[in-house]
């Protein structure tokens, strides 16, 4: 009898009424199920479940029985709730009305350069949370002329909640980028942000570029008013490279050249299809374009991980991720920072340009058409490169030719600006040797915090002699600060006595006391005044055209960092003890977002480093110009000002801490400071009272400028490694994280 009942149940189930496709998707999403999980439970392919939810196919027995049972149970748990009021937000599965579009389409008619910059300059979307396109109902296939189809298997993990996809612009509804892969049968698919998978009909690289621009709907809206939308980014896996006739890895010669030969058959095919490459050629970050006509721009960027486009120093193991997971990592980065334009360093620099485009469009009064303005956009660096002052120039810069220096002359502090990060250490005192631990603390996003609110030069330097120092005027100043005595300084409005021998000098990267006149950036000279001492410059190169150029850059990167750390469980409102606990192994909670955090930090440091990019081979000789000098963003003075302010910010906290606790740092490296303490935690020496930190001192927290625990070792370990390498001033901050010291680390 039970067999008869089972047969009847199966017969009924074969005709079971299923909810509409959109409701099937809603029920699955409401329970937090992925398409992969449903497909695994029903023992079908991911594409099959995606087709059921899209309404393209209907389940058949015996899967229909199980699928109907699943949906019935989910409907009991998550019944449909009718909207009670007209102002209620539309359901996520409903089409988005025009009034819900958060970001307007970029203005048309803006003139664009005929060739994209070789190392790029794109913009990305605002940070305001949007409804992810992956949660929006897509139009049926019959409503579009596209020959591609979309599927929803793909990602093991979708992008985090709030990750923008399309940003409300229908041109970019599939997100900023796609990871292009091919299966064993040669079928090519594009994995997009949010788990979307597109079928790619392109049979060649040229047709892939055409398809991307015509049908893929990839890209990002502009980041600032005068800017332009980001070009779509395609990430090619090794399988896709093989499918399109490209090498899966570069030869040694190609790695040295940074590109494949121009005679390669794929490049020739692109040329026949009237596509061009930038001057950097077809390398790990290739740009394929056609010269712009009016406001129409046709450009696609390629990222090739197997050619080392995603350097492991900055992207960890991202290049080894499956396509869907790689799309997630790059998609989160793109939505919160910008679509990658190259290395993290290149992207950091291009983010500055995207936020302050050098030009803008104006309407010609005679013709009524839009043209490029004759003047630069206010607050930008403009379109023309600016030569630095001689003191700001690195060795070999052509501006030094006029000084007629001896061939092997080494410039000293009175001839060259030395604004670099700290690398200082001292021997431990007898009292410190009686303590048990060495505890390192690290400033979060230190150089980003140093850029926040900083007034920097936007134009050419002007030389002045015997100037009155102005702390608000960006520039480089020749001044003698050797009279500043760290044993007695002002902390606020009061003078305090310190042991100056235990403090690094704030005026030199090595912490040595200055011995005479030297060149300093404005923040360094201003700090000497703050400590209570007079300054009398004898010469300066100042920039009267100035502004807070990096504020938007800092805010964008700060928000990206904080949002990603919050996804990893570390928020800005945690008490000190909870913060230290949350930071312990935080990347293990989601290794993919851990990769994003590393990339964001590298974007800060790399972007600032690019402001003083040195020659990169190409047959350069000292005294000749090199390629980077032709960029308006080659600005060593801005880099020097940020580093100066970052170093001064750290020294100010060190002085405040010493004045209150009589504790002095043993080592400082860049943004890491090491103290001796009785316990292994930063709370064993940071002066918290009732959960509140010392005003103006070190404070635990995730915000840029606050500190986190870098690592702890024993005092015995410290004395042991110094004795082992016969280096009384070995910098512990370099090794405090894991305690590993090698001969190479010690410079031997």
XYZ file of C-alpha atoms in Angstrom:
748
model
C 0.000 0.000 0.000
C 2.861 2.438 0.831
C 4.250 1.921 -2.676
C 0.865 2.938 -4.132
C 0.800 6.067 -1.959
C 4.330 6.943 -3.066
C 3.296 6.526 -6.698
C 0.275 8.785 -6.188
C 2.430 11.417 -4.443
C 4.878 11.324 -7.340
C 2.040 11.677 -9.855
C 0.676 14.713 -8.018
C 4.107 16.220 -7.700
C 4.696 15.876 -11.432
C 1.845 18.339 -11.924
C 2.698 20.468 -8.896
C 2.150 24.177 -9.337
C 5.397 26.083 -8.990
C 5.585 29.779 -8.072
C 6.632 32.281 -10.765
C 10.370 32.430 -11.575
C 10.912 35.701 -9.697
C 9.274 34.205 -6.585
C 11.512 31.138 -6.808
C 14.536 33.401 -6.697
C 13.078 35.462 -3.837
C 12.470 32.402 -1.704
C 15.956 31.071 -2.289
C 17.577 34.411 -1.496
C 15.388 34.921 1.582
C 16.812 31.739 3.112
C 20.363 32.715 2.182
C 20.802 29.867 -0.265
C 23.108 30.093 -3.249
C 22.330 28.578 -6.630
C 25.228 26.195 -6.057
C 23.641 24.893 -2.858
C 20.244 24.320 -4.472
C 21.825 22.625 -7.485
C 23.886 20.392 -5.224
C 20.870 19.327 -3.177
C 18.812 18.520 -6.279
C 21.783 16.927 -8.069
C 21.460 19.129 -11.153
C 23.753 21.620 -12.859
C 23.963 25.207 -11.677
C 22.797 26.399 -15.083
C 19.659 24.267 -14.683
C 18.590 26.027 -11.488
C 19.464 29.371 -13.048
C 17.193 28.561 -15.984
C 14.330 27.683 -13.621
C 14.689 31.008 -11.830
C 14.937 32.924 -15.117
C 11.809 31.214 -16.482
C 13.688 29.805 -19.475
C 13.051 26.169 -18.536
C 10.797 24.242 -16.169
C 11.870 21.369 -13.903
C 10.883 17.826 -14.835
C 10.360 14.778 -12.638
C 11.939 13.618 -10.438
C 13.672 16.968 -9.730
C 10.364 18.839 -9.996
C 9.017 16.996 -6.948
C 11.980 17.914 -4.767
C 12.122 21.479 -6.093
C 8.412 22.025 -5.416
C 8.822 20.634 -1.914
C 11.722 23.022 -1.263
C 9.770 26.027 -2.507
C 6.677 25.076 -0.488
C 8.707 24.921 2.723
C 10.412 28.230 1.951
C 7.052 29.865 1.185
C 5.857 28.864 4.648
C 8.932 30.433 6.210
C 8.935 33.572 4.053
C 5.412 34.524 2.987
C 4.944 37.490 0.678
C 4.222 40.668 2.631
C 2.244 43.276 0.675
C 3.658 46.815 0.696
C 1.617 48.853 3.234
C 2.326 52.293 1.861
C 3.131 53.997 -1.403
C 6.505 55.261 -0.152
C 7.719 51.753 0.659
C 10.871 50.898 -1.334
C 10.222 48.674 -4.353
C 10.809 44.980 -3.936
C 14.250 43.794 -4.962
C 12.771 41.558 -7.630
C 10.756 44.368 -9.191
C 12.029 46.368 -12.178
C 13.768 49.553 -11.019
C 11.815 52.678 -11.943
C 13.681 55.592 -13.464
C 13.235 57.645 -10.286
C 15.199 55.018 -8.335
C 18.361 55.484 -10.390
C 20.911 56.845 -7.953
C 23.656 57.897 -10.338
C 22.861 59.921 -13.474
C 24.402 58.931 -16.748
C 27.604 60.824 -17.531
C 27.217 63.908 -19.647
C 27.702 63.331 -23.341
C 29.787 65.422 -25.656
C 32.927 65.675 -23.565
C 36.078 65.655 -25.726
C 38.388 62.796 -24.946
C 42.042 62.100 -25.775
C 42.631 60.144 -28.935
C 44.798 57.649 -27.067
C 44.237 56.457 -23.489
C 47.105 57.135 -21.113
C 49.493 54.221 -21.088
C 49.106 53.679 -17.381
C 45.603 54.885 -17.258
C 43.187 57.176 -15.557
C 39.646 55.992 -14.989
C 36.910 56.746 -12.542
C 34.634 54.588 -10.488
C 31.306 54.861 -8.810
C 30.233 56.752 -5.702
C 30.191 54.905 -2.405
C 26.529 55.450 -1.581
C 24.959 52.004 -1.053
C 22.877 50.919 -4.004
C 20.632 47.953 -4.695
C 22.951 45.358 -6.283
C 22.067 44.574 -9.856
C 22.400 40.921 -8.963
C 19.254 41.360 -6.873
C 17.286 43.162 -9.568
C 15.010 41.341 -12.000
C 16.566 41.208 -15.434
C 14.531 41.621 -18.648
C 13.587 38.447 -20.513
C 15.856 37.331 -23.313
C 13.239 38.349 -25.872
C 13.499 41.948 -24.739
C 17.107 42.372 -25.898
C 18.880 41.979 -29.215
C 22.011 40.699 -27.530
C 23.272 37.378 -28.773
C 24.720 36.579 -25.348
C 22.803 34.890 -22.586
C 23.122 35.301 -18.847
C 23.300 32.601 -16.217
C 23.520 32.640 -12.446
C 25.676 29.705 -11.369
C 29.242 30.840 -10.961
C 30.218 32.197 -7.640
C 30.722 30.248 -4.479
C 30.398 33.603 -2.732
C 28.572 36.549 -4.156
C 29.717 40.100 -3.507
C 28.940 41.373 0.006
C 25.656 43.105 0.638
C 25.790 46.659 -0.635
C 28.381 45.983 -3.329
C 27.302 48.229 -6.221
C 26.769 46.534 -9.570
C 25.947 48.902 -12.395
C 25.358 51.818 -10.016
C 21.947 52.539 -11.495
C 23.360 53.233 -14.976
C 21.818 50.829 -17.526
C 24.998 50.982 -19.611
C 26.879 49.217 -16.801
C 24.218 46.954 -15.361
C 26.556 43.937 -15.349
C 29.210 45.641 -13.227
C 32.672 47.080 -13.841
C 34.483 43.946 -14.982
C 34.326 40.302 -15.952
C 36.641 37.322 -15.648
C 36.638 35.558 -19.014
C 37.134 31.788 -18.926
C 36.758 28.874 -21.348
C 35.794 25.278 -20.702
C 37.197 22.120 -22.249
C 34.694 22.331 -25.118
C 35.810 25.852 -26.021
C 32.687 27.547 -24.653
C 33.653 31.013 -23.354
C 31.872 32.576 -20.391
C 32.329 35.839 -18.501
C 32.016 35.800 -14.704
C 30.732 39.160 -13.490
C 30.211 40.714 -10.073
C 27.434 39.252 -7.950
C 27.535 35.754 -9.475
C 26.274 36.704 -12.931
C 27.702 34.590 -15.760
C 27.434 35.688 -19.399
C 27.844 33.440 -22.416
C 30.454 34.978 -24.732
C 29.943 34.352 -28.463
C 33.275 35.940 -29.505
C 35.609 33.659 -31.490
C 38.617 35.999 -31.544
C 40.109 38.678 -29.323
C 38.988 41.415 -31.712
C 35.412 40.150 -31.620
C 35.664 39.836 -27.819
C 36.454 43.550 -27.632
C 33.560 44.312 -29.989
C 31.186 42.174 -27.905
C 32.333 43.833 -24.689
C 31.581 47.317 -25.955
C 28.355 46.416 -27.769
C 26.656 43.870 -25.521
C 28.412 43.100 -22.241
C 27.197 46.235 -20.416
C 30.378 46.496 -18.367
C 31.959 49.626 -16.905
C 31.451 52.167 -14.151
C 30.016 55.684 -14.017
C 32.399 58.596 -13.642
C 33.632 59.449 -10.184
C 33.577 63.235 -10.515
C 31.635 65.793 -12.518
C 34.212 66.624 -15.203
C 35.456 63.038 -15.418
C 34.494 60.161 -17.649
C 33.142 56.674 -17.157
C 35.515 53.788 -16.557
C 36.319 51.505 -19.434
C 35.262 47.861 -19.024
C 37.899 45.507 -17.634
C 38.279 41.938 -18.889
C 40.370 39.503 -16.849
C 41.582 36.640 -19.029
C 42.221 33.240 -17.464
C 44.790 30.846 -18.909
C 41.997 28.901 -20.594
C 40.723 32.097 -22.226
C 44.242 33.034 -23.344
C 44.613 29.658 -25.028
C 41.169 29.986 -26.610
C 42.091 33.357 -28.151
C 45.561 32.379 -29.326
C 47.628 34.114 -26.651
C 50.455 32.577 -24.613
C 49.371 31.361 -21.188
C 52.656 32.601 -19.733
C 55.299 35.073 -20.886
C 58.754 33.932 -21.879
C 61.771 35.360 -20.040
C 62.379 37.798 -22.883
C 58.730 38.874 -22.927
C 58.750 39.361 -19.155
C 61.768 41.649 -19.472
C 60.079 43.614 -22.245
C 56.759 43.648 -20.378
C 54.820 42.655 -23.482
C 54.474 40.148 -26.305
C 56.101 41.014 -29.658
C 54.236 43.337 -32.003
C 54.565 40.672 -34.679
C 52.320 38.294 -32.731
C 49.399 37.051 -34.827
C 46.797 38.285 -32.322
C 48.192 41.823 -32.446
C 48.184 41.719 -36.238
C 44.558 40.570 -36.206
C 43.649 43.456 -33.892
C 45.338 45.882 -36.278
C 43.395 44.487 -39.244
C 40.202 45.070 -37.254
C 41.367 48.697 -36.736
C 42.071 48.310 -33.030
C 45.104 49.972 -31.469
C 47.278 49.376 -28.409
C 48.780 52.008 -26.135
C 52.530 52.646 -26.126
C 53.024 49.987 -23.473
C 51.925 47.356 -25.995
C 50.221 44.067 -25.232
C 51.352 43.288 -21.696
C 49.801 42.193 -18.390
C 47.596 45.327 -18.394
C 46.816 45.942 -22.061
C 44.497 48.653 -23.355
C 42.774 48.112 -26.698
C 41.063 51.132 -28.240
C 39.972 53.038 -31.296
C 40.622 56.792 -31.466
C 37.717 58.683 -29.940
C 35.286 60.448 -32.234
C 33.480 63.248 -30.452
C 32.041 61.890 -27.228
C 32.177 58.275 -28.363
C 34.882 56.283 -26.605
C 35.810 52.724 -27.539
C 38.338 51.242 -25.135
C 38.645 47.946 -23.252
C 41.307 47.078 -20.704
C 42.687 43.586 -20.248
C 44.142 42.104 -17.071
C 46.133 38.883 -17.464
C 46.889 37.298 -14.071
C 49.139 34.547 -15.442
C 51.384 37.289 -16.875
C 51.811 38.644 -13.315
C 49.232 41.413 -13.645
C 48.159 40.684 -10.052
C 51.471 40.866 -8.189
C 51.435 38.550 -5.163
C 52.985 41.293 -3.005
C 49.815 43.350 -3.361
C 47.126 40.875 -4.438
C 48.172 37.799 -2.472
C 46.876 34.616 -4.103
C 44.196 36.380 -6.154
C 45.628 35.108 -9.438
C 45.096 31.517 -8.268
C 41.396 31.964 -7.446
C 38.648 30.356 -9.556
C 37.014 32.813 -11.993
C 33.914 33.532 -9.888
C 35.941 34.211 -6.739
C 38.412 36.402 -8.650
C 35.484 38.385 -10.065
C 34.280 38.901 -6.514
C 37.662 40.138 -5.238
C 38.245 42.530 -8.123
C 34.595 43.601 -8.120
C 34.655 44.615 -4.460
C 37.882 46.530 -5.042
C 36.456 48.212 -8.150
C 33.205 49.229 -6.474
C 34.945 50.672 -3.408
C 38.136 52.089 -4.909
C 37.917 52.122 -8.712
C 38.239 49.739 -11.632
C 41.914 48.672 -11.592
C 43.932 50.515 -14.220
C 47.130 48.539 -13.744
C 49.124 47.738 -10.631
C 47.845 48.998 -7.289
C 50.387 51.823 -7.591
C 49.051 52.880 -10.997
C 45.488 52.635 -9.735
C 46.327 54.763 -6.684
C 47.739 57.469 -8.919
C 44.873 57.277 -11.390
C 42.371 57.592 -8.562
C 43.828 61.048 -7.870
C 43.275 62.037 -11.491
C 39.795 60.526 -11.584
C 38.751 62.603 -8.586
C 40.358 65.772 -10.007
C 40.231 65.513 -13.825
C 42.691 67.978 -15.368
C 40.280 69.262 -18.011
C 36.583 69.835 -18.449
C 34.211 70.506 -21.327
C 32.874 73.961 -22.178
C 30.422 75.015 -24.868
C 31.873 76.991 -27.743
C 29.942 80.259 -28.033
C 30.370 80.400 -31.811
C 29.591 76.833 -32.814
C 27.523 75.703 -29.808
C 29.488 72.470 -29.585
C 31.409 71.193 -26.605
C 35.166 71.540 -26.584
C 38.007 71.184 -24.141
C 38.465 74.156 -21.825
C 41.559 76.309 -22.300
C 42.245 76.358 -18.566
C 42.716 73.473 -16.157
C 39.920 72.290 -13.905
C 40.089 74.148 -10.552
C 41.762 72.022 -7.887
C 43.475 69.729 -10.397
C 47.102 69.445 -11.501
C 46.235 70.391 -15.078
C 47.382 68.717 -18.271
C 50.969 69.978 -18.503
C 53.862 68.520 -16.502
C 55.607 70.825 -14.043
C 59.323 70.682 -13.292
C 60.190 70.319 -9.635
C 62.584 72.556 -7.715
C 66.267 71.504 -7.865
C 66.235 70.492 -4.193
C 63.199 68.250 -4.824
C 64.718 66.502 -7.842
C 66.018 62.940 -7.476
C 69.527 62.236 -8.697
C 69.766 62.176 -12.483
C 66.887 64.607 -13.064
C 67.554 66.979 -15.984
C 66.780 70.039 -13.833
C 70.091 69.383 -12.065
C 72.025 69.868 -15.307
C 71.929 73.635 -14.829
C 73.711 73.329 -11.468
C 76.859 72.001 -13.164
C 77.597 69.600 -10.311
C 80.732 67.408 -10.373
C 80.120 64.055 -12.030
C 80.193 61.928 -8.874
C 78.951 64.604 -6.471
C 76.679 63.332 -3.693
C 74.197 65.953 -2.602
C 73.742 66.465 1.120
C 70.792 67.746 3.192
C 71.586 71.360 2.272
C 71.218 70.498 -1.423
C 68.519 67.825 -1.510
C 65.170 67.304 0.179
C 65.284 64.153 2.336
C 61.685 63.584 3.440
C 61.342 59.856 4.007
C 59.669 57.521 6.486
C 61.349 56.570 9.771
C 63.964 53.835 10.086
C 65.349 54.401 13.600
C 66.316 52.279 16.575
C 68.375 52.659 19.756
C 69.902 50.366 22.408
C 67.618 49.452 25.295
C 68.179 51.024 28.692
C 68.885 48.919 31.788
C 65.333 49.539 33.009
C 63.854 48.401 29.705
C 65.934 45.211 29.806
C 64.187 44.246 33.061
C 60.822 44.196 31.288
C 59.578 41.036 29.618
C 58.121 42.003 26.261
C 58.644 44.121 23.186
C 55.267 45.224 21.820
C 54.792 46.724 18.374
C 51.904 48.967 17.401
C 51.170 49.980 13.830
C 49.343 53.057 12.566
C 46.401 52.166 10.304
C 46.615 53.645 6.800
C 49.282 56.027 8.113
C 50.151 57.670 4.799
C 46.501 58.058 3.856
C 45.908 59.787 7.196
C 48.938 61.992 6.478
C 47.337 63.082 3.209
C 44.029 64.018 4.824
C 43.577 67.776 5.003
C 47.087 68.441 3.698
C 47.586 71.575 1.629
C 49.816 70.742 -1.347
C 51.100 72.651 -4.338
C 49.128 72.466 -7.560
C 51.404 74.520 -9.802
C 54.986 75.562 -10.389
C 57.442 76.362 -7.596
C 58.572 79.924 -7.005
C 62.028 80.573 -5.556
C 62.232 83.130 -2.753
C 65.182 84.199 -0.580
C 65.054 84.969 3.143
C 61.311 84.272 3.301
C 59.164 84.508 6.395
C 57.974 80.985 7.093
C 54.270 80.401 6.477
C 52.980 77.046 7.797
C 50.030 77.246 5.390
C 52.168 77.652 2.278
C 53.289 74.379 0.615
C 56.906 74.279 -0.380
C 60.476 73.271 0.413
C 62.447 75.389 2.885
C 66.186 75.664 3.522
C 66.442 76.190 7.284
C 68.702 75.271 10.194
C 66.797 73.224 12.821
C 69.851 72.018 14.745
C 68.926 74.281 17.676
C 65.707 72.381 18.417
C 66.247 70.590 21.755
C 63.996 67.572 22.269
C 64.798 67.583 25.994
C 62.504 70.558 26.406
C 59.582 71.033 24.050
C 56.111 72.441 24.022
C 53.259 69.933 24.304
C 50.233 72.047 23.624
C 50.687 75.302 25.527
C 53.012 73.963 28.216
C 56.728 73.208 28.182
C 57.663 69.671 29.172
C 61.009 68.079 30.007
C 61.900 64.816 28.263
C 64.909 62.564 27.835
C 65.810 63.724 24.350
C 68.473 61.031 23.964
C 65.729 58.384 23.896
C 63.728 60.088 21.157
C 64.271 60.079 17.392
C 64.670 63.467 15.798
C 61.519 64.429 13.869
C 63.649 66.124 11.216
C 65.551 63.178 9.699
C 64.396 59.718 8.527
C 67.173 58.011 10.513
C 66.233 59.970 13.625
C 69.656 61.669 13.782
C 69.917 65.207 15.094
C 70.395 67.686 12.201
C 73.838 69.295 12.064
C 73.095 72.399 10.025
C 70.869 73.893 7.329
C 68.797 71.396 5.385
C 65.811 71.313 3.059
C 62.480 70.424 4.648
C 58.856 70.253 3.520
C 56.383 72.638 5.128
C 54.950 70.179 7.729
C 58.434 69.484 9.146
C 59.301 73.167 9.594
C 55.849 73.860 11.040
C 56.443 71.146 13.650
C 59.653 72.830 14.784
C 57.561 75.922 15.474
C 54.970 73.789 17.246
C 57.681 72.436 19.566
C 58.364 76.018 20.622
C 61.357 77.024 18.510
C 61.937 79.845 16.031
C 62.683 79.042 12.386
C 64.450 81.349 9.942
C 64.622 79.989 6.390
C 67.273 81.391 4.077
C 65.699 80.112 0.860
C 62.522 78.389 -0.263
C 60.641 77.065 -3.250
C 56.977 77.731 -2.540
C 53.784 77.069 -4.476
C 51.236 79.853 -4.375
C 48.786 77.764 -6.395
C 47.777 75.165 -3.830
C 44.875 73.238 -2.375
C 43.777 70.085 -0.565
C 44.201 67.931 -3.639
C 44.300 64.605 -1.782
C 41.237 64.978 0.438
C 38.844 63.129 -1.879
C 41.499 60.481 -2.540
C 41.910 59.901 1.186
C 38.162 59.743 1.793
C 37.604 57.243 -1.006
C 40.340 54.915 0.241
C 39.352 55.366 3.876
C 35.758 54.433 3.150
C 36.873 51.425 1.101
C 39.126 50.269 3.928
C 36.539 50.733 6.689
C 33.734 49.088 4.698
C 35.868 46.036 3.939
C 37.138 45.769 7.516
C 33.520 45.946 8.720
C 32.715 43.016 6.405
C 35.541 41.178 8.170
C 34.013 41.883 11.584
C 36.198 44.840 12.631
C 34.156 48.006 13.115
C 35.036 51.498 14.283
C 32.934 51.354 17.460
C 34.645 48.415 19.184
C 36.088 48.908 22.699
C 39.890 48.410 22.900
C 39.746 44.822 24.207
C 37.138 43.776 21.648
C 39.092 45.504 18.887
C 42.256 43.543 19.689
C 40.226 40.314 19.716
C 38.528 41.126 16.406
C 41.874 41.910 14.768
C 43.331 38.542 15.757
C 43.215 36.568 12.525
C 40.594 38.850 10.951
C 41.609 37.903 7.392
C 40.774 34.270 8.107
C 37.073 35.168 8.351
C 37.008 35.792 4.597
C 40.376 35.351 2.840
C 39.050 36.926 -0.347
C 38.189 40.172 1.439
C 41.565 39.902 3.145
C 43.071 40.187 -0.331
C 41.022 43.333 -0.926
C 42.366 44.889 2.293
C 45.953 44.210 1.224
C 45.261 45.748 -2.186
C 43.687 48.880 -0.664
C 46.735 49.449 1.543
C 49.042 48.905 -1.421
C 47.008 51.425 -3.418
C 47.782 54.104 -0.827
C 51.530 53.516 -0.647
C 51.954 52.732 -4.322
C 49.974 55.753 -5.465
C 52.139 58.077 -3.383
C 55.288 56.340 -4.608
C 54.232 56.934 -8.215
C 54.385 60.674 -7.563
C 58.183 60.304 -7.772
C 58.527 57.390 -10.180
C 62.100 56.760 -11.275
C 63.332 55.671 -14.724
C 62.423 52.109 -15.651
C 65.175 51.099 -18.026
C 64.376 52.153 -21.609
C 68.003 53.151 -22.180
C 67.796 56.119 -19.808
C 70.966 57.998 -18.868
C 71.440 60.514 -16.009
C 70.498 64.015 -17.059
C 67.896 62.849 -19.598
C 64.152 63.021 -19.199
C 62.265 59.803 -18.572
C 58.689 58.870 -19.389
C 57.142 59.587 -15.976
C 58.311 63.226 -16.136
C 55.752 63.871 -18.868
C 52.876 63.249 -16.457
C 51.271 66.154 -14.582
C 51.105 63.712 -11.659
C 54.891 63.406 -11.408
C 55.079 65.523 -8.267
C 57.852 64.636 -5.791
C 56.933 67.674 -3.707
C 53.479 66.230 -2.957
C 54.998 62.872 -2.007
C 57.515 64.619 0.260
C 54.783 66.649 1.972
C 52.686 63.539 2.701
C 55.667 61.609 4.095
C 56.729 64.625 6.137
C 53.297 65.003 7.672
C 53.001 61.269 8.354
C 56.351 61.227 10.158
C 55.466 64.348 12.141
C 52.052 62.923 13.134
C 53.816 59.854 14.521
C 56.446 61.875 16.385
C 53.761 64.062 17.945
C 52.093 60.975 19.422
C 55.460 59.634 20.629
C 56.185 62.910 22.441
C 52.705 63.019 23.963
C 53.092 59.435 25.181
C 56.558 60.101 26.631
C 55.437 63.251 28.436
C 52.560 61.399 30.108
C 54.106 57.962 30.799
C 57.912 58.477 30.654
C 57.974 55.578 28.159
C 60.091 55.949 25.039
C 60.130 53.954 21.795
C 62.928 51.475 21.201
C 62.445 51.292 17.432
C 60.399 52.996 14.730
C 60.015 51.786 11.156
C 57.725 53.778 8.890
C 54.392 53.512 10.747
C 55.355 50.851 13.330
C 56.592 51.724 16.850
C 58.042 49.270 19.375
C 57.911 49.751 23.172
C 59.158 47.618 26.060
C 56.357 46.513 28.397
C 55.609 44.100 31.242
C 52.810 42.423 29.280
C 52.335 41.237 25.675
C 49.389 43.506 24.819
C 49.352 47.163 23.729
C 47.007 47.729 26.681
C 49.955 46.873 28.952
C 51.621 50.200 28.121
C 49.035 52.446 26.428
C 47.567 54.770 29.093
C 43.843 54.010 28.881
C 41.681 55.287 31.740
C 38.077 54.175 32.006
C 38.339 52.985 28.406
C 39.533 56.393 27.178
C 42.971 56.918 25.589
C 45.478 59.681 26.216
C 44.299 62.756 24.256
C 46.671 63.313 21.354
C 48.451 60.004 21.991
C 48.069 56.503 20.612
C 44.541 55.138 20.398
C 43.529 51.612 19.460
C 41.015 51.457 16.634
C 40.515 50.740 12.957
C 40.208 54.301 11.633
C 43.176 55.693 9.685
C 45.616 57.300 12.107
C 44.655 54.995 15.000
C 46.805 52.006 15.908
C 46.556 48.234 16.004
C 48.710 45.509 17.512
C 51.546 44.662 15.128
C 53.217 41.901 17.124
C 54.951 40.938 20.376
C 58.302 39.310 21.100
C 60.268 38.868 24.318
C 63.048 41.173 25.453
C 65.304 38.115 25.510
C 64.519 37.582 21.829
C 65.464 41.199 21.109
C 68.771 41.058 22.916
C 69.490 37.691 21.324
C 69.069 38.862 17.713
C 71.103 42.007 18.350
C 73.904 39.902 19.797
C 73.599 37.356 16.986
C 74.046 39.997 14.299
C 76.351 42.211 16.397
C 73.975 45.120 15.774
C 73.156 47.097 18.955
C 70.672 49.212 16.990
C 68.989 46.504 14.936
C 65.501 47.775 14.144
C 63.071 45.495 16.022
C 60.108 47.062 14.248
C 61.144 45.268 11.068
C 60.759 41.825 12.676
C 58.290 42.325 15.524
C 55.400 40.720 13.641
C 56.706 37.143 13.534
C 60.180 37.390 15.030
C 61.944 35.996 11.965
C 65.307 37.642 11.252
C 67.634 36.659 8.416
C 71.017 37.836 7.210
C 69.297 39.486 4.261
C 67.006 41.421 6.618
C 70.081 42.662 8.448
C 71.654 43.851 5.226
C 74.411 41.231 5.247
